[in-house]
Amino acid sequence: GKGSAFVRTKVKNLVNGSVQERTFRAGESIVAAEVSKTEMQYTFTDGDLIVFMNMETFEEQRIDKKKIDNLLLLKEGLSCQVSIWNDQVIDVSMPQQVEYVVVDTPPNFKGNTAQGGQKPAVLDCGATVSVPMFIENGERILVSTDDCKYLGRSDGKNFQ
């Protein structure tokens, strides 16, 4: 076709969560947002607020629960990446995979493994995930924080 090239993209507003489709002409410039990312550690929950501590300055940051995906997977001491723009928290990113301890799962019994069955397991953070039949209470497992799925047994080297 004729005419200048253009780029069509989706842009997400990280403050309110809205997504817009925008079209930019070739060579058009945009102003980049000044977003800083800081590693912070989850310390406790205070009503509707989650309290994180900046491990460099030891300052506390209270963040609304709505800003955090997979809230149930938060556990004390977990380090997260906190994005800040204009002194306002706009996003909290958890590590892609985190180690948890299985605190409650039904016992395994023979004859149940032929189809590669799954059973529910309650983790030390309080969340429930589906795990293979061979997983037992007290085992350390890795869970994906993106989709809340079992990834495998942990070798203990992951300290999260």
Coordinates of N, CA, C and O in Angstrom, one line a residue, residues 10-157:
K10 N -1.3 -1.9 21.7 CA -2.1 -1.7 22.9 C -1.3 -1.1 24.0 O -0.2 -1.6 24.2
V11 N -1.8 -0.1 24.6 CA -1.2 0.6 25.7 C -2.0 0.4 27.0 O -3.2 0.7 27.0
K12 N -1.3 0.0 28.1 CA -2.0 -0.2 29.3 C -1.7 0.9 30.3 O -0.5 1.2 30.5
N13 N -2.7 1.5 30.9 CA -2.5 2.5 31.9 C -2.3 1.8 33.2 O -3.2 1.1 33.8
L14 N -1.1 1.8 33.8 CA -0.8 1.0 35.0 C -1.4 1.6 36.3 O -1.5 0.9 37.3
V15 N -1.9 2.9 36.2 CA -2.5 3.5 37.4 C -3.9 2.9 37.6 O -4.4 2.5 38.6
N16 N -4.7 2.9 36.5 CA -6.1 2.5 36.6 C -6.4 1.2 35.9 O -7.5 0.7 36.0
G17 N -5.5 0.6 35.2 CA -5.6 -0.7 34.6 C -6.3 -0.7 33.2 O -6.5 -1.8 32.6
S18 N -6.7 0.4 32.7 CA -7.4 0.5 31.4 C -6.4 0.2 30.2 O -5.2 0.5 30.3
V19 N -6.9 -0.4 29.1 CA -6.1 -0.7 28.0 C -6.7 0.0 26.8 O -7.9 -0.1 26.6
Q20 N -5.9 0.7 26.0 CA -6.3 1.4 24.8 C -5.5 1.0 23.6 O -4.3 0.6 23.8
E21 N -6.1 1.0 22.5 CA -5.4 0.7 21.2 C -5.0 2.0 20.6 O -5.8 2.9 20.4
R22 N -3.7 2.1 20.3 CA -3.2 3.4 19.8 C -2.4 3.1 18.5 O -1.8 2.1 18.3
T23 N -2.4 4.1 17.6 CA -1.7 4.0 16.3 C -0.6 5.1 16.3 O -1.0 6.3 16.5
F24 N 0.6 4.7 16.0 CA 1.7 5.7 15.9 C 2.2 5.7 14.5 O 2.4 4.6 13.9
R25 N 2.6 6.9 14.0 CA 3.2 7.0 12.7 C 4.7 6.6 12.8 O 5.3 6.8 13.9
A26 N 5.3 6.2 11.7 CA 6.7 5.9 11.7 C 7.5 7.1 12.1 O 7.2 8.2 11.6
G27 N 8.4 7.0 13.0 CA 9.3 8.1 13.4 C 8.7 9.0 14.5 O 9.3 9.9 15.0
E28 N 7.4 8.7 14.9 CA 6.8 9.5 15.9 C 7.4 9.1 17.3 O 7.6 8.0 17.5
S29 N 7.7 10.1 18.1 CA 8.3 9.8 19.4 C 7.3 10.0 20.5 O 6.3 10.8 20.4
I30 N 7.5 9.3 21.6 CA 6.6 9.4 22.8 C 7.5 9.6 24.0 O 8.7 9.4 24.0
V31 N 6.9 10.2 25.0 CA 7.7 10.5 26.3 C 7.6 9.2 27.1 O 6.5 8.7 27.4
A32 N 8.8 8.7 27.5 CA 8.8 7.6 28.4 C 8.5 8.0 29.9 O 9.0 9.0 30.3
A33 N 7.8 7.1 30.5 CA 7.5 7.4 31.9 C 8.7 7.1 32.8 O 9.4 6.1 32.5
E34 N 8.9 7.9 33.9 CA 10.0 7.6 34.8 C 9.5 6.7 35.9 O 8.9 7.1 36.9
V35 N 9.7 5.4 35.6 CA 9.2 4.3 36.5 C 10.5 3.7 37.2 O 11.4 3.3 36.5
S36 N 10.4 3.7 38.5 CA 11.6 3.1 39.2 C 11.1 1.7 39.8 O 9.9 1.6 40.2
K37 N 12.0 0.7 39.8 CA 11.7 -0.6 40.3 C 12.5 -0.8 41.5 O 13.7 -0.6 41.4
T38 N 11.9 -1.2 42.6 CA 12.6 -1.5 43.8 C 12.3 -2.8 44.4 O 11.1 -3.2 44.3
E39 N 13.3 -3.6 44.9 CA 13.0 -4.9 45.5 C 12.5 -4.6 46.9 O 13.2 -3.9 47.7
M40 N 11.4 -5.2 47.2 CA 10.8 -5.0 48.6 C 10.4 -6.4 49.1 O 10.0 -7.3 48.3
Q41 N 10.3 -6.5 50.4 CA 10.0 -7.8 51.0 C 8.6 -7.7 51.7 O 8.4 -6.7 52.5
Y42 N 7.8 -8.6 51.5 CA 6.4 -8.7 52.1 C 6.6 -8.9 53.6 O 7.3 -9.9 54.0
T43 N 6.0 -8.1 54.4 CA 6.1 -8.3 55.9 C 4.8 -8.7 56.5 O 4.8 -9.7 57.3
F44 N 3.7 -8.0 56.3 CA 2.5 -8.4 56.9 C 1.3 -7.7 56.2 O 1.5 -6.8 55.4
T45 N 0.1 -8.1 56.5 CA -1.2 -7.5 56.0 C -1.8 -6.7 57.1 O -1.9 -7.1 58.2
D46 N -2.3 -5.5 56.7 CA -2.9 -4.6 57.6 C -4.3 -4.2 56.9 O -4.4 -3.2 56.2
G47 N -5.3 -5.0 57.2 CA -6.6 -4.7 56.6 C -6.6 -4.9 55.1 O -6.3 -6.0 54.6
D48 N -6.9 -3.8 54.3 CA -6.9 -3.9 52.9 C -5.5 -3.5 52.3 O -5.4 -3.4 51.1
L49 N -4.6 -3.4 53.2 CA -3.2 -3.0 52.7 C -2.2 -4.1 53.0 O -2.3 -4.8 54.0
I50 N -1.3 -4.2 52.1 CA -0.2 -5.1 52.2 C 1.1 -4.3 52.5 O 1.3 -3.3 51.8
V51 N 1.8 -4.7 53.5 CA 3.0 -3.9 53.9 C 4.2 -4.6 53.4 O 4.5 -5.7 53.7
F52 N 5.0 -3.8 52.7 CA 6.3 -4.2 52.2 C 7.4 -3.4 52.8 O 7.2 -2.2 53.1
M53 N 8.6 -3.9 52.9 CA 9.7 -3.2 53.4 C 10.8 -3.1 52.4 O 11.2 -4.1 51.8
N54 N 11.3 -1.9 52.2 CA 12.4 -1.7 51.3 C 13.7 -2.1 52.1 O 14.0 -1.6 53.1
M55 N 14.4 -3.1 51.5 CA 15.5 -3.8 52.3 C 16.7 -2.9 52.3 O 17.7 -3.2 53.0
E56 N 16.8 -1.8 51.5 CA 17.9 -0.9 51.5 C 17.8 0.2 52.5 O 18.7 0.5 53.3
T57 N 16.5 0.8 52.5 CA 16.3 1.9 53.4 C 15.5 1.5 54.7 O 15.4 2.3 55.6
F58 N 15.0 0.3 54.7 CA 14.1 -0.2 55.8 C 12.8 0.6 56.0 O 12.2 0.6 57.0
E59 N 12.4 1.3 54.9 CA 11.2 2.1 55.0 C 10.0 1.1 54.6 O 10.2 0.3 53.8
E60 N 8.9 1.3 55.3 CA 7.7 0.5 55.0 C 6.9 1.2 53.9 O 6.7 2.4 53.9
Q61 N 6.3 0.4 53.0 CA 5.4 0.9 51.9 C 4.1 0.1 52.0 O 4.1 -1.1 52.0
R62 N 3.0 0.8 52.2 CA 1.7 0.2 52.3 C 1.1 0.2 50.9 O 1.0 1.3 50.3
I63 N 0.6 -1.0 50.4 CA 0.1 -1.1 49.1 C -1.3 -1.7 49.1 O -1.5 -2.7 49.8
D64 N -2.2 -1.2 48.3 CA -3.5 -1.7 48.2 C -3.5 -3.1 47.7 O -2.8 -3.4 46.7
K65 N -4.3 -4.0 48.3 CA -4.4 -5.4 47.8 C -4.7 -5.5 46.3 O -4.3 -6.5 45.7
K66 N -5.5 -4.6 45.8 CA -5.9 -4.6 44.4 C -4.7 -4.6 43.4 O -4.9 -4.9 42.2
K67 N -3.6 -4.1 43.8 CA -2.4 -3.9 43.0 C -1.7 -5.2 42.8 O -0.7 -5.3 42.1
I68 N -2.0 -6.3 43.5 CA -1.3 -7.5 43.6 C -2.0 -8.6 43.0 O -3.1 -9.0 43.4
D69 N -1.5 -9.3 41.9 CA -2.1 -10.5 41.3 C -1.7 -11.7 42.2 O -0.7 -11.7 42.8
N70 N -2.6 -12.7 42.2 CA -2.3 -13.9 43.0 C -2.0 -13.6 44.4 O -1.0 -14.1 45.0
L71 N -2.8 -12.8 45.1 CA -2.6 -12.4 46.4 C -2.4 -13.5 47.4 O -1.6 -13.5 48.3
L72 N -3.1 -14.6 47.1 CA -3.0 -15.8 48.0 C -1.6 -16.4 48.1 O -1.2 -17.1 49.0
L73 N -0.8 -16.2 47.0 CA 0.6 -16.8 47.0 C 1.6 -16.0 47.7 O 2.8 -16.4 47.8
L74 N 1.2 -14.8 48.3 CA 2.1 -14.0 49.1 C 2.4 -14.7 50.4 O 1.5 -15.2 51.0
K75 N 3.7 -14.8 50.7 CA 4.1 -15.3 52.1 C 5.1 -14.5 52.7 O 5.9 -13.8 52.0
E76 N 5.2 -14.5 54.0 CA 6.1 -13.6 54.8 C 7.5 -13.8 54.3 O 8.0 -14.9 54.2
G77 N 8.2 -12.7 54.1 CA 9.6 -12.7 53.7 C 9.8 -12.8 52.2 O 11.0 -12.8 51.7
L78 N 8.7 -12.9 51.4 CA 8.9 -13.0 49.9 C 9.3 -11.7 49.3 O 8.7 -10.6 49.6
S79 N 10.4 -11.7 48.5 CA 10.9 -10.5 47.9 C 10.1 -10.3 46.6 O 10.0 -11.2 45.8
C80 N 9.6 -9.1 46.4 CA 8.9 -8.7 45.1 C 9.4 -7.5 44.5 O 10.1 -6.7 45.2
Q81 N 9.2 -7.3 43.2 CA 9.6 -6.1 42.5 C 8.5 -5.1 42.5 O 7.4 -5.4 42.0
V82 N 8.7 -4.0 43.1 CA 7.6 -2.9 43.2 C 8.0 -1.8 42.3 O 9.0 -1.2 42.3
S83 N 7.0 -1.5 41.3 CA 7.2 -0.4 40.4 C 6.5 0.9 40.9 O 5.4 0.8 41.3
I84 N 7.3 2.0 40.9 CA 6.8 3.2 41.5 C 6.9 4.3 40.4 O 7.9 4.5 39.8
W85 N 5.8 5.1 40.2 CA 5.8 6.2 39.3 C 5.1 7.4 40.0 O 4.1 7.2 40.6
N86 N 5.8 8.6 40.0 CA 5.2 9.8 40.7 C 4.9 9.5 42.2 O 3.9 9.8 42.7
D87 N 5.8 8.8 42.9 CA 5.7 8.4 44.3 C 4.4 7.5 44.5 O 3.9 7.5 45.6
Q88 N 3.9 6.9 43.5 CA 2.7 6.0 43.6 C 3.1 4.6 43.1 O 3.7 4.5 42.1
V89 N 2.7 3.6 43.9 CA 2.9 2.2 43.5 C 2.0 1.9 42.4 O 0.7 2.0 42.6
I90 N 2.5 1.4 41.2 CA 1.6 1.1 40.1 C 1.6 -0.4 39.8 O 0.7 -0.9 39.1
D91 N 2.6 -1.2 40.4 CA 2.6 -2.6 40.1 C 3.5 -3.3 41.1 O 4.5 -2.8 41.6
V92 N 3.1 -4.5 41.4 CA 3.9 -5.4 42.3 C 4.1 -6.7 41.5 O 3.1 -7.4 41.2
S93 N 5.3 -7.1 41.3 CA 5.6 -8.4 40.5 C 6.3 -9.4 41.5 O 7.3 -9.1 42.1
M94 N 5.6 -10.5 41.6 CA 6.2 -11.6 42.4 C 7.2 -12.4 41.5 O 7.2 -12.3 40.3
P95 N 8.2 -13.1 42.1 CA 9.1 -14.0 41.3 C 8.2 -14.9 40.5 O 7.1 -15.3 40.9
Q96 N 8.8 -15.4 39.4 CA 8.0 -16.3 38.5 C 7.6 -17.6 39.2 O 6.6 -18.2 39.0
Q97 N 8.6 -18.1 40.0 CA 8.3 -19.4 40.7 C 8.8 -19.2 42.1 O 9.8 -18.6 42.4
V98 N 8.0 -19.8 43.1 CA 8.3 -19.6 44.5 C 8.2 -21.0 45.1 O 7.3 -21.8 44.7
E99 N 9.0 -21.2 46.1 CA 9.0 -22.5 46.9 C 8.0 -22.4 48.0 O 8.0 -21.4 48.8
Y100 N 7.2 -23.4 48.2 CA 6.2 -23.5 49.3 C 6.3 -24.9 49.9 O 6.8 -25.8 49.3
V101 N 5.8 -25.0 51.1 CA 5.7 -26.3 51.8 C 4.2 -26.7 51.8 O 3.3 -25.9 52.1
V102 N 4.0 -28.0 51.4 CA 2.7 -28.6 51.5 C 2.3 -28.8 52.9 O 3.0 -29.6 53.6
V103 N 1.2 -28.2 53.4 CA 0.8 -28.4 54.8 C -0.3 -29.3 55.0 O -0.5 -29.9 56.0
D104 N -1.1 -29.5 53.9 CA -2.3 -30.4 54.0 C -2.7 -30.9 52.6 O -3.0 -30.1 51.7
T105 N -2.6 -32.2 52.5 CA -3.0 -32.9 51.2 C -3.5 -34.3 51.6 O -3.0 -34.9 52.5
P106 N -4.5 -34.8 50.8 CA -5.0 -36.2 51.1 C -3.9 -37.2 50.9 O -3.0 -37.0 50.0
P107 N -3.9 -38.3 51.7 CA -2.8 -39.3 51.4 C -2.9 -40.0 50.1 O -4.0 -40.0 49.5
N108 N -1.8 -40.4 49.6 CA -1.8 -41.2 48.3 C -2.2 -42.6 48.6 O -1.8 -43.2 49.6
F109 N -2.9 -43.2 47.7 CA -3.2 -44.6 47.8 C -3.0 -45.3 46.5 O -3.1 -44.7 45.4
K110 N -2.6 -46.6 46.6 CA -2.2 -47.4 45.4 C -3.4 -47.4 44.4 O -4.5 -47.5 44.7
G111 N -3.0 -47.5 43.1 CA -4.0 -47.6 42.0 C -4.5 -46.3 41.5 O -5.2 -46.2 40.6
N112 N -4.0 -45.2 42.1 CA -4.5 -43.9 41.8 C -3.5 -43.2 40.8 O -3.8 -42.1 40.4
T113 N -2.4 -43.8 40.4 CA -1.4 -43.0 39.6 C -1.4 -43.4 38.2 O -0.7 -42.8 37.4
A114 N -2.2 -44.3 37.7 CA -2.2 -44.8 36.3 C -2.6 -43.6 35.4 O -2.0 -43.5 34.3
Q115 N -3.5 -42.8 35.7 CA -3.9 -41.7 34.8 C -3.2 -40.4 35.1 O -3.5 -39.4 34.6
G116 N -2.2 -40.5 36.0 CA -1.5 -39.2 36.3 C -2.4 -38.3 37.0 O -2.4 -37.1 36.7
G117 N -3.2 -38.7 38.0 CA -4.2 -37.9 38.7 C -3.6 -36.8 39.5 O -2.4 -36.7 39.8
Q118 N -4.5 -35.9 39.8 CA -4.1 -34.7 40.6 C -5.0 -34.7 41.9 O -6.0 -35.3 41.9
K119 N -4.4 -34.0 42.9 CA -5.2 -33.8 44.2 C -4.9 -32.4 44.7 O -3.9 -31.8 44.4
P120 N -5.8 -31.9 45.5 CA -5.6 -30.5 46.1 C -4.6 -30.6 47.2 O -4.5 -31.6 47.9
A121 N -3.8 -29.5 47.3 CA -2.8 -29.4 48.4 C -2.8 -27.9 48.9 O -2.8 -27.0 48.1
V122 N -2.9 -27.8 50.2 CA -2.9 -26.5 50.9 C -1.4 -26.2 51.2 O -0.7 -27.0 51.7
L123 N -1.0 -25.0 50.8 CA 0.4 -24.6 51.0 C 0.6 -23.7 52.2 O -0.4 -23.3 52.8
D124 N 1.8 -23.5 52.6 CA 2.1 -22.8 53.9 C 1.6 -21.3 53.8 O 1.5 -20.7 54.8
C125 N 1.3 -20.8 52.6 CA 0.8 -19.4 52.4 C -0.7 -19.4 52.5 O -1.3 -18.3 52.6
G126 N -1.4 -20.6 52.5 CA -2.8 -20.7 52.6 C -3.5 -20.9 51.3 O -4.7 -21.3 51.2
A127 N -2.8 -20.8 50.2 CA -3.4 -21.1 48.8 C -3.5 -22.6 48.6 O -2.8 -23.4 49.2
T128 N -4.4 -23.0 47.7 CA -4.6 -24.4 47.4 C -4.2 -24.5 45.9 O -4.7 -23.8 45.1
V129 N -3.4 -25.5 45.6 CA -3.0 -25.8 44.2 C -3.2 -27.3 44.0 O -3.3 -28.1 44.9
S130 N -3.3 -27.7 42.7 CA -3.4 -29.1 42.3 C -2.0 -29.7 42.2 O -1.2 -29.1 41.5
V131 N -1.8 -30.8 42.8 CA -0.5 -31.5 42.7 C -0.6 -32.9 42.3 O -1.7 -33.5 42.5
P132 N 0.5 -33.5 41.8 CA 0.4 -35.0 41.5 C 0.1 -35.8 42.7 O 0.4 -35.4 43.9
M133 N -0.3 -37.0 42.6 CA -0.7 -37.9 43.7 C 0.5 -38.2 44.6 O 0.3 -38.5 45.7
F134 N 1.7 -38.2 44.1 CA 2.8 -38.7 44.9 C 3.3 -37.6 45.9 O 4.2 -37.9 46.7
I135 N 2.8 -36.4 45.8 CA 3.2 -35.3 46.7 C 2.6 -35.6 48.1 O 1.4 -35.9 48.2
E136 N 3.4 -35.4 49.2 CA 2.9 -35.7 50.5 C 3.0 -34.4 51.4 O 3.8 -33.5 51.0
N137 N 2.4 -34.4 52.6 CA 2.6 -33.3 53.5 C 4.0 -33.1 53.9 O 4.8 -34.1 54.0
G138 N 4.4 -31.9 54.0 CA 5.8 -31.5 54.4 C 6.7 -31.4 53.3 O 7.9 -30.9 53.4
E139 N 6.3 -31.7 52.0 CA 7.2 -31.6 50.9 C 7.3 -30.2 50.4 O 6.4 -29.4 50.5
R140 N 8.5 -29.8 49.9 CA 8.7 -28.5 49.3 C 8.5 -28.6 47.8 O 9.1 -29.5 47.2
I141 N 7.6 -27.7 47.3 CA 7.3 -27.7 45.9 C 7.5 -26.3 45.3 O 7.5 -25.3 46.0
L142 N 7.7 -26.3 44.0 CA 7.7 -25.0 43.3 C 6.4 -24.7 42.6 O 5.8 -25.6 42.0
V143 N 5.9 -23.5 42.7 CA 4.6 -23.1 42.1 C 4.8 -21.8 41.3 O 5.5 -20.9 41.7
S144 N 4.2 -21.8 40.1 CA 4.3 -20.7 39.2 C 3.3 -19.6 39.8 O 2.2 -19.9 40.0
T145 N 3.8 -18.4 39.9 CA 3.0 -17.3 40.5 C 2.1 -16.7 39.4 O 1.2 -16.0 39.7
D146 N 2.4 -17.0 38.1 CA 1.6 -16.4 37.0 C 0.2 -17.1 37.0 O -0.8 -16.5 36.8
D147 N 0.2 -18.5 37.0 CA -1.0 -19.2 36.9 C -1.4 -20.1 38.0 O -2.3 -20.9 38.0
C148 N -0.6 -20.0 39.1 CA -0.9 -20.8 40.4 C -0.8 -22.3 40.1 O -1.6 -23.0 40.7
K149 N 0.1 -22.7 39.3 CA 0.2 -24.2 39.0 C 1.5 -24.8 39.6 O 2.5 -24.1 39.7
Y150 N 1.4 -26.1 39.9 CA 2.5 -26.9 40.4 C 3.5 -27.0 39.3 O 3.2 -27.3 38.1
L151 N 4.8 -26.8 39.6 CA 5.9 -26.9 38.6 C 6.8 -28.1 38.9 O 7.3 -28.7 37.9
G152 N 6.9 -28.5 40.1 CA 7.7 -29.7 40.4 C 8.2 -29.6 41.9 O 7.9 -28.7 42.6
R153 N 8.9 -30.7 42.3 CA 9.5 -30.7 43.6 C 10.6 -29.7 43.7 O 11.3 -29.5 42.7
S154 N 10.9 -29.2 44.8 CA 12.0 -28.2 45.0 C 13.2 -29.0 45.5 O 13.1 -29.9 46.3
D155 N 14.4 -28.5 45.0 CA 15.6 -29.2 45.5 C 16.2 -28.4 46.7 O 17.3 -28.8 47.2
G156 N 15.5 -27.4 47.2 CA 15.9 -26.7 48.4 C 16.9 -25.6 48.1 O 17.3 -24.8 49.0
K157 N 17.3 -25.4 46.8 CA 18.3 -24.4 46.5 C 17.6 -23.1 46.3 O 18.2 -22.0 46.4

